[in-house]
Protein backbone atom coordinates (compact mmCIF):
# COMPACT_ATOMS: atom_id res chain seq x y z
CA UNK A 1 0.00 0.00 0.00
CA UNK A 2 1.26 3.49 -0.73
CA UNK A 3 2.36 5.73 2.11
CA UNK A 4 0.01 8.57 2.91
CA UNK A 5 0.84 12.15 3.78
CA UNK A 6 -0.01 13.47 7.22
CA UNK A 7 -3.61 14.56 7.75
CA UNK A 8 -4.11 18.06 9.16
CA UNK A 9 -7.32 19.42 10.72
CA UNK A 10 -7.49 22.14 8.04
CA UNK A 11 -7.98 19.47 5.37
CA UNK A 12 -11.54 18.86 6.53
CA UNK A 13 -12.67 22.44 5.92
CA UNK A 14 -10.72 23.23 2.77
CA UNK A 15 -11.56 22.61 -0.86
CA UNK A 16 -8.96 21.30 -3.26
CA UNK A 17 -8.83 19.80 -6.73
CA UNK A 18 -6.42 17.16 -5.42
CA UNK A 19 -7.70 14.68 -2.86
CA UNK A 20 -6.46 15.20 0.66
CA UNK A 21 -4.73 12.29 2.44
CA UNK A 22 -7.83 11.38 4.47
CA UNK A 23 -9.78 10.81 1.25
CA UNK A 24 -7.06 8.49 -0.05
CA UNK A 25 -6.93 6.67 3.29
CA UNK A 26 -10.71 6.17 3.21
CA UNK A 27 -10.47 4.79 -0.32
CA UNK A 28 -7.74 2.37 0.81
CA UNK A 29 -9.92 1.25 3.73
CA UNK A 30 -12.87 0.63 1.41
CA UNK A 31 -10.68 -1.56 -0.79
CA UNK A 32 -9.08 -3.35 2.16
CA UNK A 33 -12.56 -4.10 3.51
CA UNK A 34 -13.68 -5.67 0.24
CA UNK A 35 -15.43 -2.73 -1.41
CA UNK A 36 -19.14 -1.94 -1.49
CA UNK A 37 -21.18 -2.20 1.70
CA UNK A 38 -18.61 -4.44 3.43
CA UNK A 39 -15.86 -1.96 2.60
CA UNK A 40 -17.93 0.88 4.04
CA UNK A 41 -18.58 -1.08 7.23
CA UNK A 42 -14.89 -1.86 7.55
CA UNK A 43 -13.89 1.79 7.04
CA UNK A 44 -16.35 2.86 9.75
CA UNK A 45 -15.09 0.17 12.15
CA UNK A 46 -11.51 1.18 11.47
CA UNK A 47 -12.19 4.86 12.15
CA UNK A 48 -13.98 3.92 15.37
CA UNK A 49 -11.01 1.77 16.42
CA UNK A 50 -8.72 4.72 15.69
CA UNK A 51 -10.72 7.02 17.97
CA UNK A 52 -13.45 8.60 15.85
CA UNK A 53 -16.37 8.62 18.30
CA UNK A 54 -19.07 10.20 16.17
CA UNK A 55 -21.83 8.77 14.02
CA UNK A 56 -21.22 8.44 10.30
CA UNK A 57 -23.62 11.33 9.64
CA UNK A 58 -21.31 13.73 11.54
CA UNK A 59 -18.88 15.42 9.19
CA UNK A 60 -15.17 15.28 9.90
CA UNK A 61 -15.17 19.06 9.60
CA UNK A 62 -17.25 19.38 12.75
CA UNK A 63 -14.44 17.80 14.82
CA UNK A 64 -11.35 18.25 12.63
CA UNK A 65 -8.78 17.66 15.41
CA UNK A 66 -10.34 14.30 16.33
CA UNK A 67 -10.68 13.32 12.69
CA UNK A 68 -7.04 14.17 11.94
CA UNK A 69 -5.88 12.18 14.97
CA UNK A 70 -7.89 9.11 13.92
CA UNK A 71 -6.77 9.25 10.30
CA UNK A 72 -3.13 9.72 11.29
CA UNK A 73 -3.30 6.62 13.53
CA UNK A 74 -4.65 4.66 10.58
CA UNK A 75 -2.03 6.19 8.28
CA UNK A 76 0.81 4.99 10.48
CA UNK A 77 -0.56 1.45 10.64
CA UNK A 78 -1.22 1.35 6.89
CA UNK A 79 2.46 2.15 6.27
CA UNK A 80 3.23 -1.47 7.23
CA UNK A 81 0.82 -2.75 4.55
CA UNK A 82 -1.34 -4.90 6.85
CA UNK A 83 -4.36 -6.94 5.85
CA UNK A 84 -7.76 -5.98 7.29
CA UNK A 85 -7.43 -8.17 10.39
CA UNK A 86 -3.89 -6.99 11.15
CA UNK A 87 -4.97 -3.38 10.75
CA UNK A 88 -7.69 -3.76 13.37
CA UNK A 89 -5.33 -5.60 15.74
CA UNK A 90 -2.66 -2.91 15.43
CA UNK A 91 -5.16 -0.11 15.98
CA UNK A 92 -6.34 -1.84 19.16
CA UNK A 93 -2.89 -1.43 20.68
CA UNK A 94 -1.99 1.94 19.10
PDB file of C-alpha atoms in Angstrom:
ATOM      1  CA  UNK A   1       0.000   0.000   0.000  1.00  0.00           C
ATOM      2  CA  UNK A   2       1.257   3.485  -0.729  1.00  0.00           C
ATOM      3  CA  UNK A   3       2.360   5.730   2.106  1.00  0.00           C
ATOM      4  CA  UNK A   4       0.009   8.574   2.907  1.00  0.00           C
ATOM      5  CA  UNK A   5       0.835  12.154   3.784  1.00  0.00           C
ATOM      6  CA  UNK A   6      -0.011  13.475   7.225  1.00  0.00           C
ATOM      7  CA  UNK A   7      -3.610  14.557   7.749  1.00  0.00           C
ATOM      8  CA  UNK A   8      -4.111  18.063   9.160  1.00  0.00           C
ATOM      9  CA  UNK A   9      -7.318  19.422  10.716  1.00  0.00           C
ATOM     10  CA  UNK A  10      -7.487  22.141   8.041  1.00  0.00           C
ATOM     11  CA  UNK A  11      -7.981  19.469   5.366  1.00  0.00           C
ATOM     12  CA  UNK A  12     -11.539  18.865   6.533  1.00  0.00           C
ATOM     13  CA  UNK A  13     -12.671  22.437   5.917  1.00  0.00           C
ATOM     14  CA  UNK A  14     -10.719  23.235   2.766  1.00  0.00           C
ATOM     15  CA  UNK A  15     -11.564  22.615  -0.861  1.00  0.00           C
ATOM     16  CA  UNK A  16      -8.962  21.295  -3.261  1.00  0.00           C
ATOM     17  CA  UNK A  17      -8.826  19.801  -6.733  1.00  0.00           C
ATOM     18  CA  UNK A  18      -6.422  17.164  -5.422  1.00  0.00           C
ATOM     19  CA  UNK A  19      -7.704  14.676  -2.865  1.00  0.00           C
ATOM     20  CA  UNK A  20      -6.459  15.199   0.659  1.00  0.00           C
ATOM     21  CA  UNK A  21      -4.728  12.291   2.438  1.00  0.00           C
ATOM     22  CA  UNK A  22      -7.832  11.376   4.466  1.00  0.00           C
ATOM     23  CA  UNK A  23      -9.777  10.808   1.248  1.00  0.00           C
ATOM     24  CA  UNK A  24      -7.061   8.495  -0.051  1.00  0.00           C
ATOM     25  CA  UNK A  25      -6.935   6.674   3.289  1.00  0.00           C
ATOM     26  CA  UNK A  26     -10.707   6.172   3.208  1.00  0.00           C
ATOM     27  CA  UNK A  27     -10.466   4.792  -0.323  1.00  0.00           C
ATOM     28  CA  UNK A  28      -7.744   2.375   0.805  1.00  0.00           C
ATOM     29  CA  UNK A  29      -9.921   1.248   3.731  1.00  0.00           C
ATOM     30  CA  UNK A  30     -12.866   0.634   1.414  1.00  0.00           C
ATOM     31  CA  UNK A  31     -10.679  -1.562  -0.793  1.00  0.00           C
ATOM     32  CA  UNK A  32      -9.080  -3.349   2.160  1.00  0.00           C
ATOM     33  CA  UNK A  33     -12.556  -4.102   3.510  1.00  0.00           C
ATOM     34  CA  UNK A  34     -13.678  -5.666   0.241  1.00  0.00           C
ATOM     35  CA  UNK A  35     -15.434  -2.734  -1.405  1.00  0.00           C
ATOM     36  CA  UNK A  36     -19.140  -1.942  -1.486  1.00  0.00           C
ATOM     37  CA  UNK A  37     -21.176  -2.201   1.701  1.00  0.00           C
ATOM     38  CA  UNK A  38     -18.610  -4.440   3.426  1.00  0.00           C
ATOM     39  CA  UNK A  39     -15.856  -1.961   2.604  1.00  0.00           C
ATOM     40  CA  UNK A  40     -17.929   0.883   4.040  1.00  0.00           C
ATOM     41  CA  UNK A  41     -18.575  -1.075   7.232  1.00  0.00           C
ATOM     42  CA  UNK A  42     -14.885  -1.856   7.549  1.00  0.00           C
ATOM     43  CA  UNK A  43     -13.892   1.786   7.038  1.00  0.00           C
ATOM     44  CA  UNK A  44     -16.354   2.861   9.747  1.00  0.00           C
ATOM     45  CA  UNK A  45     -15.091   0.167  12.154  1.00  0.00           C
ATOM     46  CA  UNK A  46     -11.509   1.183  11.471  1.00  0.00           C
ATOM     47  CA  UNK A  47     -12.193   4.857  12.148  1.00  0.00           C
ATOM     48  CA  UNK A  48     -13.977   3.921  15.368  1.00  0.00           C
ATOM     49  CA  UNK A  49     -11.013   1.768  16.421  1.00  0.00           C
ATOM     50  CA  UNK A  50      -8.720   4.718  15.694  1.00  0.00           C
ATOM     51  CA  UNK A  51     -10.717   7.024  17.974  1.00  0.00           C
ATOM     52  CA  UNK A  52     -13.454   8.595  15.849  1.00  0.00           C
ATOM     53  CA  UNK A  53     -16.366   8.615  18.302  1.00  0.00           C
ATOM     54  CA  UNK A  54     -19.068  10.198  16.168  1.00  0.00           C
ATOM     55  CA  UNK A  55     -21.834   8.768  14.015  1.00  0.00           C
ATOM     56  CA  UNK A  56     -21.220   8.443  10.304  1.00  0.00           C
ATOM     57  CA  UNK A  57     -23.617  11.335   9.640  1.00  0.00           C
ATOM     58  CA  UNK A  58     -21.314  13.726  11.540  1.00  0.00           C
ATOM     59  CA  UNK A  59     -18.881  15.419   9.187  1.00  0.00           C
ATOM     60  CA  UNK A  60     -15.174  15.284   9.897  1.00  0.00           C
ATOM     61  CA  UNK A  61     -15.167  19.064   9.595  1.00  0.00           C
ATOM     62  CA  UNK A  62     -17.248  19.382  12.750  1.00  0.00           C
ATOM     63  CA  UNK A  63     -14.442  17.795  14.825  1.00  0.00           C
ATOM     64  CA  UNK A  64     -11.352  18.254  12.634  1.00  0.00           C
ATOM     65  CA  UNK A  65      -8.777  17.661  15.409  1.00  0.00           C
ATOM     66  CA  UNK A  66     -10.344  14.304  16.327  1.00  0.00           C
ATOM     67  CA  UNK A  67     -10.678  13.315  12.685  1.00  0.00           C
ATOM     68  CA  UNK A  68      -7.042  14.172  11.936  1.00  0.00           C
ATOM     69  CA  UNK A  69      -5.877  12.178  14.967  1.00  0.00           C
ATOM     70  CA  UNK A  70      -7.892   9.111  13.925  1.00  0.00           C
ATOM     71  CA  UNK A  71      -6.769   9.253  10.296  1.00  0.00           C
ATOM     72  CA  UNK A  72      -3.128   9.718  11.295  1.00  0.00           C
ATOM     73  CA  UNK A  73      -3.296   6.621  13.529  1.00  0.00           C
ATOM     74  CA  UNK A  74      -4.646   4.660  10.582  1.00  0.00           C
ATOM     75  CA  UNK A  75      -2.027   6.193   8.278  1.00  0.00           C
ATOM     76  CA  UNK A  76       0.810   4.986  10.485  1.00  0.00           C
ATOM     77  CA  UNK A  77      -0.564   1.447  10.641  1.00  0.00           C
ATOM     78  CA  UNK A  78      -1.217   1.349   6.895  1.00  0.00           C
ATOM     79  CA  UNK A  79       2.455   2.152   6.269  1.00  0.00           C
ATOM     80  CA  UNK A  80       3.233  -1.472   7.226  1.00  0.00           C
ATOM     81  CA  UNK A  81       0.818  -2.750   4.545  1.00  0.00           C
ATOM     82  CA  UNK A  82      -1.345  -4.898   6.849  1.00  0.00           C
ATOM     83  CA  UNK A  83      -4.361  -6.939   5.848  1.00  0.00           C
ATOM     84  CA  UNK A  84      -7.762  -5.983   7.287  1.00  0.00           C
ATOM     85  CA  UNK A  85      -7.433  -8.167  10.390  1.00  0.00           C
ATOM     86  CA  UNK A  86      -3.888  -6.988  11.147  1.00  0.00           C
ATOM     87  CA  UNK A  87      -4.974  -3.377  10.753  1.00  0.00           C
ATOM     88  CA  UNK A  88      -7.694  -3.764  13.371  1.00  0.00           C
ATOM     89  CA  UNK A  89      -5.328  -5.596  15.742  1.00  0.00           C
ATOM     90  CA  UNK A  90      -2.659  -2.911  15.428  1.00  0.00           C
ATOM     91  CA  UNK A  91      -5.159  -0.110  15.975  1.00  0.00           C
ATOM     92  CA  UNK A  92      -6.345  -1.836  19.159  1.00  0.00           C
ATOM     93  CA  UNK A  93      -2.889  -1.426  20.678  1.00  0.00           C
ATOM     94  CA  UNK A  94      -1.993   1.943  19.097  1.00  0.00           C
TER      95      UNK A  94
END
